[in-house]
Short mmCIF file of C-alpha atoms and ligand atoms in Angstrom, two decimals:
data_model
loop_
_atom_site.label_atom_id
_atom_site.label_comp_id
_atom_site.label_asym_id
_atom_site.label_seq_id
_atom_site.Cartn_x
_atom_site.Cartn_y
_atom_site.Cartn_z
CA MET A 5 0.00 0.00 0.00
CA ALA A 6 1.09 3.51 -0.72
CA LYS A 7 2.60 5.48 2.08
CA ASN A 8 0.47 8.12 3.68
CA VAL A 9 1.75 11.21 2.04
CA ASN A 10 1.07 14.78 2.79
CA ASN A 11 -1.91 15.74 0.65
CA ASN A 12 -0.33 19.08 -0.12
CA TYR A 13 1.37 17.16 -2.89
CA ASN A 14 -1.53 16.77 -5.23
CA TYR A 15 -0.50 18.42 -8.42
CA LYS A 16 -1.80 15.88 -10.93
CA SER A 17 -4.91 17.93 -11.69
CA ASP A 18 -2.71 20.81 -12.93
CA PHE A 19 -1.59 18.60 -15.84
CA PRO A 20 -4.43 18.11 -18.36
CA ILE A 21 -2.72 15.23 -20.22
CA LEU A 22 -2.71 13.09 -17.08
CA ASN A 23 -6.48 13.10 -16.89
CA GLN A 24 -6.96 10.35 -19.45
CA LYS A 25 -7.05 6.61 -19.84
CA ILE A 26 -4.49 4.72 -21.89
CA ARG A 27 -5.65 1.28 -23.04
CA GLY A 28 -8.60 1.63 -20.71
CA LYS A 29 -6.43 2.33 -17.63
CA PRO A 30 -5.74 5.68 -15.96
CA LEU A 31 -2.43 6.98 -17.32
CA VAL A 32 0.54 6.54 -14.98
CA TYR A 33 3.29 8.66 -16.49
CA LEU A 34 6.72 7.57 -15.25
CA ASP A 35 8.83 8.92 -18.11
CA SER A 36 9.51 12.49 -17.07
CA ALA A 37 13.26 12.21 -17.58
CA SER A 38 12.54 11.74 -21.30
CA THR A 39 10.21 14.69 -21.21
CA SER A 40 8.01 16.03 -18.46
CA GLN A 41 4.33 16.84 -18.82
CA LYS A 42 3.19 20.46 -18.94
CA PRO A 43 0.91 22.21 -16.45
CA ALA A 44 -2.13 24.12 -17.70
CA ASN A 45 -0.48 27.52 -17.08
CA VAL A 46 2.39 26.62 -19.45
CA ILE A 47 0.02 25.46 -22.19
CA ALA A 48 -2.07 28.61 -21.65
CA SER A 49 0.99 30.86 -21.84
CA GLU A 50 1.91 29.59 -25.32
CA LYS A 51 -1.68 29.87 -26.51
CA GLU A 52 -1.97 33.37 -25.10
CA PHE A 53 1.28 34.39 -26.76
CA TYR A 54 0.12 33.24 -30.19
CA GLU A 55 -3.40 34.59 -29.75
CA HIS A 56 -2.44 38.04 -28.52
CA TYR A 57 1.27 38.91 -28.77
CA ASN A 58 2.96 37.00 -31.58
CA ALA A 59 5.56 39.08 -33.44
CA ASN A 60 9.28 38.84 -34.01
CA ILE A 61 11.55 40.25 -31.31
CA HIS A 62 14.23 42.94 -31.15
CA ARG A 63 13.35 44.33 -34.55
CA GLY A 64 9.94 45.91 -34.99
CA VAL A 65 9.07 49.23 -33.47
CA HIS A 66 5.41 48.30 -33.41
CA TYR A 67 3.41 47.44 -30.33
CA LEU A 68 3.35 43.65 -30.77
CA SER A 69 7.08 43.42 -31.47
CA GLU A 70 7.85 45.44 -28.36
CA LYS A 71 5.46 43.33 -26.30
CA ALA A 72 6.92 40.04 -27.63
CA THR A 73 10.45 41.30 -26.95
CA GLN A 74 9.50 42.21 -23.42
CA MET A 75 7.92 38.79 -22.81
CA TYR A 76 11.00 37.01 -24.22
CA GLU A 77 13.39 39.08 -22.10
CA ASP A 78 11.18 38.63 -19.03
CA ALA A 79 11.50 34.88 -19.57
CA ARG A 80 15.29 35.27 -19.66
CA GLU A 81 15.16 37.21 -16.40
CA LYS A 82 13.05 34.48 -14.76
CA THR A 83 15.40 31.78 -16.06
CA ALA A 84 18.41 33.68 -14.73
CA LYS A 85 16.83 34.11 -11.29
CA PHE A 86 15.88 30.42 -11.26
CA VAL A 87 19.56 29.44 -11.42
CA GLU A 88 20.91 32.48 -9.54
CA ALA A 89 22.64 33.95 -12.58
CA LYS A 90 22.56 37.33 -14.29
CA SER A 91 20.29 37.62 -17.29
CA GLU A 92 23.18 38.45 -19.67
CA GLU A 93 24.70 35.08 -18.67
CA ILE A 94 21.69 33.19 -20.03
CA VAL A 95 21.60 32.25 -23.72
CA PHE A 96 18.41 30.65 -25.01
CA VAL A 97 19.02 27.51 -27.05
CA ARG A 98 16.93 24.49 -28.06
CA GLY A 99 18.04 22.45 -25.06
CA ALA A 100 20.97 20.84 -23.30
CA THR A 101 22.18 19.14 -26.49
CA GLU A 102 22.38 22.36 -28.44
CA GLY A 103 23.81 24.07 -25.36
CA ILE A 104 26.74 21.68 -24.97
CA ASN A 105 27.37 21.76 -28.72
CA LEU A 106 27.48 25.55 -28.48
CA ILE A 107 30.01 25.45 -25.64
CA ALA A 108 32.20 22.84 -27.36
CA ALA A 109 32.15 24.65 -30.70
CA THR A 110 33.00 28.08 -29.27
CA PHE A 111 34.81 27.98 -25.92
CA GLY A 112 36.09 24.47 -26.63
CA GLU A 113 37.27 25.34 -30.10
CA GLN A 114 39.09 28.37 -28.70
CA ASN A 115 40.66 26.73 -25.64
CA VAL A 116 41.45 23.11 -26.46
CA LYS A 117 44.79 22.55 -28.21
CA SER A 118 46.48 19.57 -29.78
CA GLY A 119 47.68 17.19 -27.05
CA ASP A 120 45.22 18.51 -24.44
CA THR A 121 42.81 16.32 -22.51
CA ILE A 122 39.07 16.81 -22.21
CA LEU A 123 37.74 15.12 -19.08
CA ILE A 124 34.18 13.84 -18.77
CA THR A 125 32.73 10.91 -16.77
CA GLU A 126 31.49 7.39 -17.44
CA MET A 127 27.92 8.43 -16.65
CA GLU A 128 27.41 11.05 -19.36
CA HIS A 129 24.44 11.33 -21.68
CA HIS A 130 25.53 11.21 -25.35
CA SER A 131 24.90 14.97 -25.42
CA ASN A 132 27.78 15.49 -23.04
CA LEU A 133 30.00 12.99 -24.80
CA VAL A 134 29.70 13.16 -28.58
CA PRO A 135 30.32 16.94 -28.89
CA TRP A 136 33.54 16.44 -26.89
CA GLN A 137 34.53 13.41 -29.00
CA GLN A 138 34.13 15.56 -32.08
CA LEU A 139 36.12 18.43 -30.59
CA ALA A 140 38.85 16.06 -29.44
CA ALA A 141 39.07 14.59 -32.95
CA ARG A 142 39.25 18.07 -34.55
CA LYS A 143 41.94 19.22 -32.11
CA LYS A 144 43.90 15.98 -31.80
CA ALA A 145 43.10 16.07 -28.10
CA LYS A 146 42.39 13.12 -25.82
CA LEU A 147 39.06 12.32 -24.19
CA GLU A 148 39.31 10.84 -20.68
CA PHE A 149 36.63 9.50 -18.34
CA VAL A 150 36.27 9.68 -14.59
CA GLU A 151 35.27 6.20 -13.49
CA ILE A 152 32.20 5.28 -11.51
CA ASN A 153 32.08 3.07 -8.42
CA THR A 154 30.05 -0.15 -8.38
CA ASP A 155 27.22 1.62 -6.52
CA GLY A 156 26.88 4.12 -9.37
CA THR A 157 28.50 7.06 -7.60
CA LEU A 158 31.38 8.94 -9.15
CA ASN A 159 34.86 7.82 -8.10
CA LEU A 160 36.12 11.03 -6.51
CA ASN A 161 39.67 9.72 -6.11
CA ASP A 162 39.78 9.04 -9.82
CA ALA A 163 38.36 12.52 -10.47
CA ALA A 164 41.07 14.06 -8.28
CA ALA A 165 43.83 12.07 -10.01
CA LYS A 166 42.59 12.99 -13.49
CA LEU A 167 42.09 16.66 -12.57
CA GLU A 168 45.65 16.70 -11.22
CA LYS A 169 46.79 16.24 -14.82
CA GLN A 170 45.09 19.54 -15.69
CA PRO A 171 42.72 18.73 -18.52
CA ALA A 172 41.63 21.69 -20.65
CA ILE A 173 37.97 21.16 -19.75
CA PHE A 174 36.06 19.06 -17.23
CA SER A 175 32.47 18.51 -18.29
CA PHE A 176 30.17 16.42 -16.12
CA THR A 177 26.55 15.82 -15.34
CA HIS A 178 25.06 17.16 -12.13
CA VAL A 179 22.58 14.26 -11.94
CA SER A 180 22.77 11.04 -13.98
CA ASN A 181 19.68 10.43 -16.11
CA VAL A 182 20.19 6.67 -15.67
CA LEU A 183 21.57 6.16 -12.17
CA GLY A 184 20.01 9.17 -10.50
CA THR A 185 23.37 9.83 -8.85
CA ILE A 186 23.68 13.40 -7.57
CA ASN A 187 27.29 14.38 -8.13
CA PRO A 188 28.95 16.66 -5.55
CA VAL A 189 29.01 19.52 -7.97
CA GLU A 190 30.51 22.24 -5.79
CA LYS A 191 33.26 19.92 -4.57
CA LEU A 192 34.12 18.78 -8.10
CA THR A 193 34.09 22.33 -9.41
CA LYS A 194 36.37 23.46 -6.58
CA MET A 195 38.76 20.59 -7.28
CA ALA A 196 38.88 21.57 -10.95
CA LYS A 197 39.20 25.30 -10.35
CA LYS A 198 42.13 24.75 -7.96
CA ARG A 199 44.00 23.33 -10.93
CA GLY A 200 42.82 26.00 -13.35
CA VAL A 201 40.50 23.62 -15.20
CA SER A 202 37.40 25.04 -16.94
CA VAL A 203 34.15 23.42 -15.84
CA VAL A 204 31.03 22.66 -17.88
CA LEU A 205 27.98 21.37 -16.05
CA ASP A 206 25.24 19.32 -17.68
CA ALA A 207 22.26 20.39 -15.58
CA ALA A 208 19.59 18.73 -17.75
CA GLN A 209 18.61 16.22 -15.06
CA SER A 210 19.12 18.50 -12.05
CA ALA A 211 17.33 21.69 -13.15
CA PRO A 212 13.92 19.94 -13.05
CA HIS A 213 14.30 18.80 -9.43
CA LEU A 214 16.93 20.69 -7.45
CA PRO A 215 17.32 24.32 -6.43
CA LEU A 216 20.28 25.54 -8.49
CA ASN A 217 22.70 28.32 -7.72
CA PHE A 218 25.17 28.71 -10.56
CA ALA A 219 26.85 31.59 -8.76
CA THR A 220 27.90 29.39 -5.83
CA ILE A 221 28.52 26.25 -7.89
CA GLY A 222 31.20 28.21 -9.72
CA ALA A 223 31.15 26.33 -13.05
CA ASP A 224 32.18 28.28 -16.14
CA PHE A 225 29.22 26.97 -18.12
CA ALA A 226 26.06 24.98 -17.66
CA ALA A 227 23.30 23.79 -19.94
CA PHE A 228 19.76 22.55 -19.39
CA SER A 229 16.54 21.79 -21.25
CA GLY A 230 13.14 23.29 -20.55
CA HIS A 231 11.14 20.23 -21.60
CA LYS A 232 12.42 18.13 -18.68
CA MET A 233 11.23 20.83 -16.25
CA LEU A 234 7.59 21.27 -17.29
CA SER A 235 8.21 23.71 -20.13
CA PRO A 236 7.57 23.24 -23.86
CA THR A 237 10.10 21.40 -26.04
CA GLY A 238 12.66 23.25 -28.15
CA ILE A 239 13.77 25.71 -25.48
CA GLY A 240 16.58 25.54 -22.96
CA ALA A 241 19.48 27.59 -21.79
CA VAL A 242 23.23 27.89 -21.65
CA TYR A 243 24.67 29.65 -18.65
CA GLY A 244 28.10 31.13 -19.24
CA LYS A 245 30.26 33.44 -17.16
CA ARG A 246 30.09 36.82 -18.79
CA GLU A 247 33.81 37.12 -19.50
CA HIS A 248 33.69 33.82 -21.39
CA LEU A 249 30.63 34.81 -23.40
CA GLU A 250 32.33 38.12 -24.27
CA ASN A 251 35.52 36.40 -25.43
CA MET A 252 34.04 33.45 -27.29
CA PRO A 253 33.37 33.48 -31.02
CA PRO A 254 29.72 33.18 -32.06
CA TYR A 255 28.18 29.74 -32.51
CA GLN A 256 25.97 30.47 -35.50
CA THR A 257 25.97 33.60 -37.59
CA GLY A 258 23.25 35.49 -39.45
CA GLY A 259 20.41 37.70 -38.32
CA HIS A 260 19.85 38.99 -34.79
CA MET A 261 23.39 38.19 -33.57
CA ILE A 262 25.12 41.07 -35.39
CA LYS A 263 25.74 44.70 -34.58
CA THR A 264 26.81 45.90 -38.03
CA VAL A 265 27.26 44.15 -41.35
CA THR A 266 29.10 45.36 -44.44
CA LYS A 267 29.53 43.43 -47.69
CA GLN A 268 32.71 41.77 -46.36
CA THR A 269 32.61 41.94 -42.57
CA ALA A 270 30.38 41.87 -39.54
CA THR A 271 30.56 42.75 -35.86
CA TRP A 272 28.71 40.91 -33.13
CA ASN A 273 25.81 41.91 -30.95
CA ASP A 274 26.26 42.18 -27.18
CA VAL A 275 25.94 39.04 -25.07
CA PRO A 276 23.74 37.07 -24.79
CA TRP A 277 22.19 37.97 -28.19
CA LYS A 278 25.52 37.29 -29.92
CA PHE A 279 24.66 33.60 -29.44
CA GLU A 280 21.03 33.78 -30.54
CA ALA A 281 21.26 33.84 -34.33
CA GLY A 282 18.01 33.85 -36.29
CA THR A 283 14.47 33.93 -34.98
CA SER A 284 14.34 32.39 -31.54
CA ASN A 285 11.74 30.06 -30.06
CA ILE A 286 9.91 33.03 -28.60
CA ALA A 287 6.75 31.22 -27.51
CA GLY A 288 8.93 28.45 -26.07
CA ALA A 289 10.84 30.95 -23.95
CA VAL A 290 7.55 32.39 -22.70
CA GLY A 291 6.49 28.81 -21.87
CA LEU A 292 9.75 28.21 -20.01
CA GLY A 293 9.08 31.36 -18.00
CA ALA A 294 5.61 30.03 -17.13
CA ALA A 295 7.08 26.63 -16.10
CA ILE A 296 9.55 28.37 -13.83
CA GLU A 297 6.72 30.39 -12.31
CA TYR A 298 4.84 27.17 -11.65
CA LEU A 299 7.86 25.46 -10.04
CA GLU A 300 8.70 28.52 -7.96
CA LYS A 301 5.16 28.79 -6.70
CA ILE A 302 5.56 25.31 -5.24
CA GLY A 303 9.16 26.09 -4.24
CA MET A 304 12.19 24.16 -5.51
CA LYS A 305 13.02 22.92 -2.00
CA LYS A 306 9.61 21.28 -1.85
CA VAL A 307 9.98 19.94 -5.41
CA GLU A 308 13.31 18.42 -4.36
CA ARG A 309 11.94 16.94 -1.14
CA TYR A 310 8.89 15.39 -2.79
CA ASN A 311 11.00 13.92 -5.55
CA ALA A 312 13.33 12.39 -2.98
CA GLU A 313 10.31 10.84 -1.21
CA LEU A 314 9.00 9.34 -4.44
CA VAL A 315 12.41 7.99 -5.43
CA SER A 316 13.12 6.46 -2.03
CA TYR A 317 9.64 4.89 -1.85
CA CYS A 318 10.18 3.41 -5.32
CA LEU A 319 13.61 2.05 -4.32
CA GLU A 320 12.16 0.63 -1.12
CA GLU A 321 9.37 -1.17 -2.98
CA LEU A 322 11.56 -2.45 -5.83
CA GLN A 323 14.03 -3.88 -3.32
CA LYS A 324 11.23 -6.13 -2.09
CA LEU A 325 11.04 -7.77 -5.54
CA PRO A 326 13.80 -10.39 -5.75
CA PHE A 327 13.48 -10.59 -9.56
CA VAL A 328 14.34 -6.87 -9.96
CA THR A 329 17.90 -5.53 -10.26
CA ILE A 330 18.30 -1.85 -9.39
CA TYR A 331 21.09 0.31 -10.84
CA GLY A 332 22.60 3.28 -9.06
CA PRO A 333 23.00 4.35 -5.45
CA LEU A 334 20.25 3.67 -2.92
CA GLU A 335 20.69 7.06 -1.27
CA ASN A 336 21.26 10.62 -2.36
CA ARG A 337 19.71 10.19 -5.76
CA CYS A 338 17.25 12.13 -7.76
CA GLY A 339 14.56 11.81 -10.38
CA VAL A 340 15.06 8.35 -11.84
CA VAL A 341 15.11 4.67 -10.88
CA SER A 342 16.66 2.30 -13.43
CA PHE A 343 16.22 -1.44 -13.12
CA ASN A 344 15.93 -4.71 -14.96
CA VAL A 345 13.39 -7.48 -14.45
CA GLY A 346 14.95 -10.94 -14.43
CA ASP A 347 16.48 -11.47 -17.84
CA MET A 348 13.56 -9.83 -19.65
CA HIS A 349 14.42 -7.25 -22.26
CA SER A 350 13.48 -3.78 -21.03
CA HIS A 351 11.28 -3.24 -24.12
CA ASP A 352 9.19 -6.29 -23.16
CA VAL A 353 8.79 -4.98 -19.61
CA SER A 354 7.80 -1.61 -21.01
CA SER A 355 5.20 -3.22 -23.34
CA ILE A 356 3.59 -5.15 -20.49
CA LEU A 357 3.47 -2.02 -18.33
CA ASP A 358 2.02 -0.11 -21.26
CA GLU A 359 -0.95 -2.51 -21.27
CA GLU A 360 -1.58 -1.25 -17.73
CA GLY A 361 -1.44 2.39 -18.82
CA ILE A 362 2.03 2.80 -17.28
CA ALA A 363 4.64 4.71 -19.31
CA ILE A 364 8.30 4.07 -18.51
CA ARG A 365 11.38 4.35 -20.70
CA SER A 366 13.36 1.32 -21.81
CA GLY A 367 16.63 1.15 -23.72
CA HIS A 368 20.05 2.73 -23.29
CA HIS A 369 18.77 6.20 -22.35
CA CYS A 370 21.35 7.82 -24.67
CA CYS A 371 24.09 6.46 -22.41
CA GLN A 372 25.59 3.55 -24.33
CA PRO A 373 29.07 3.73 -22.75
CA LEU A 374 27.43 3.73 -19.29
CA MET A 375 25.41 0.65 -20.24
CA GLU A 376 28.70 -1.01 -21.17
CA THR A 377 30.18 -0.11 -17.77
CA LEU A 378 27.08 -1.53 -16.07
CA GLY A 379 27.41 -4.68 -18.17
CA VAL A 380 23.94 -4.42 -19.72
CA THR A 381 22.59 -3.36 -23.09
CA ALA A 382 19.50 -1.67 -21.70
CA THR A 383 17.50 -0.92 -18.58
CA CYS A 384 13.97 0.02 -17.63
CA ARG A 385 13.66 3.45 -16.10
CA ALA A 386 10.89 4.98 -14.03
CA SER A 387 11.24 8.73 -13.65
CA PHE A 388 9.19 11.14 -11.65
CA HIS A 389 8.00 14.70 -11.40
CA ILE A 390 5.78 16.71 -9.15
CA TYR A 391 2.55 15.19 -10.54
CA ASN A 392 3.46 11.61 -9.60
CA THR A 393 2.10 9.96 -6.47
CA MET A 394 3.01 7.03 -4.26
CA GLU A 395 0.06 5.20 -5.85
CA ASP A 396 1.88 5.49 -9.19
CA VAL A 397 4.78 3.59 -7.62
CA ASP A 398 2.36 0.93 -6.32
CA LYS A 399 0.93 0.53 -9.83
CA LEU A 400 4.46 0.14 -11.20
CA VAL A 401 5.17 -2.57 -8.63
CA ASN A 402 1.93 -4.40 -9.52
CA GLY A 403 2.85 -4.13 -13.20
CA LEU A 404 6.25 -5.67 -12.48
CA LYS A 405 4.58 -8.52 -10.60
CA LYS A 406 2.53 -9.11 -13.74
CA CYS A 407 5.78 -9.23 -15.76
CA LYS A 408 7.06 -11.90 -13.37
CA LYS A 409 3.94 -14.01 -13.99
CA VAL A 410 3.95 -13.55 -17.76
CA PHE A 411 7.62 -14.44 -18.08
CA LYS A 412 7.54 -17.10 -15.35
CA LEU A 413 10.50 -15.55 -13.51
N1 7TS B 29 21.97 15.52 -20.46
C1 7TS B 29 21.20 14.77 -19.64
C2 7TS B 29 21.70 14.40 -18.28
C3 7TS B 29 19.92 14.40 -20.07
O1 7TS B 29 19.16 13.69 -19.23
C4 7TS B 29 19.48 14.78 -21.36
C5 7TS B 29 18.17 14.33 -21.90
C6 7TS B 29 20.33 15.57 -22.15
C7 7TS B 29 21.57 15.91 -21.67
C8 7TS B 29 19.91 16.05 -23.50
O2 7TS B 29 18.81 16.89 -23.40
P1 7TS B 29 17.98 17.32 -24.67
O3 7TS B 29 16.80 18.03 -24.12
O4 7TS B 29 18.85 18.21 -25.49
O5 7TS B 29 17.61 16.06 -25.40
N2 7TS B 29 17.73 13.12 -21.36
C9 7TS B 29 16.81 12.30 -21.90
C10 7TS B 29 16.50 11.06 -21.33
O6 7TS B 29 17.03 10.62 -20.31
N3 7TS B 29 15.56 10.47 -22.07
O7 7TS B 29 15.28 11.27 -23.12
C11 7TS B 29 16.04 12.44 -23.01
#
């Protein structure tokens, strides 16, 4: 039976999509790490933008253009406050993937030389791996990995030893989207900074659940996606220290990012607009602002606490099932619970759960090298957000018991 949980945590009704049946069963959405659902105020904010304010930004001198510009820049302000940064340090991008590509192609291109090392970890999403592979190949640099311990935490001794060798860049995830491990981000950043190493933080899996303070974390850059934190898809942000953003070359060139253009030359706009070439996802940014408003109304501390309760209840219940193998640490984790069921393929588990109206993710979760380290090809993953309940966990457990029966485990 589900734990008695404080009824203050009843946010499901704010999410219209959750009020439906899938295959005749009430939808249990446990795939928020792939993308979260959107509350009504976020959906309404996009609709309102298109119905009343749609125009391009930073160009027209007409009412709608000024209004749209103000709404877009307000969203930047909200995003900056959300992560304790200054608004000129926030560049809107499509998401974490585009963000890390931006950082690698500008700051990375400028600062990594032949023979250098780029340090990442064994638990990175492909988005925080492939851009660095590509940069390393272009620069004839070496890509190194901080190892993970058998419990799915980062090996801090290995991190210290590899930082000692002064890599050009250390890029790591705040929270693993497979293991749920919360990395000691301030400690790691301090260790890197002591040796003059530039730090990039993948905050895609932490921004949805943890209060973030980029000023105290001290990383040079960070990137995150709106869609994992209740906002529309196609919008996210890069945080960059102002001096870096000033000194970096642009990522893409064209409209909006220039100050002056002659037939042969161009000069760049001020930061952050220097990195926002072309027409931005204006409605998406407004939606991100609305998602942040929603999260802040609840309070990120409460979001964090409730998520921790859901995750620990899920871990507790899954540990009671002898046919289930759990991956990642049993404490100090966030957002996701990855597991396998006997020797069933995760896609089969997912299909059986789907018959019960339960949505989980199965596969490699864009972390193939991590799967190799774990010695598996795929896992099942249940992931949570504010709209989930302890009953959702109970339904998952019942679904897994059904898997056991079907596959005679
Ligand atoms: N980094 C981490 C830690 C992530 O979890 C993701 C997305 C990304 C980067 C890339 O973000 P995107 O918005 O640019 O795609 N994670 C997942 C996931 O776990 N399942 O689908 C997307």
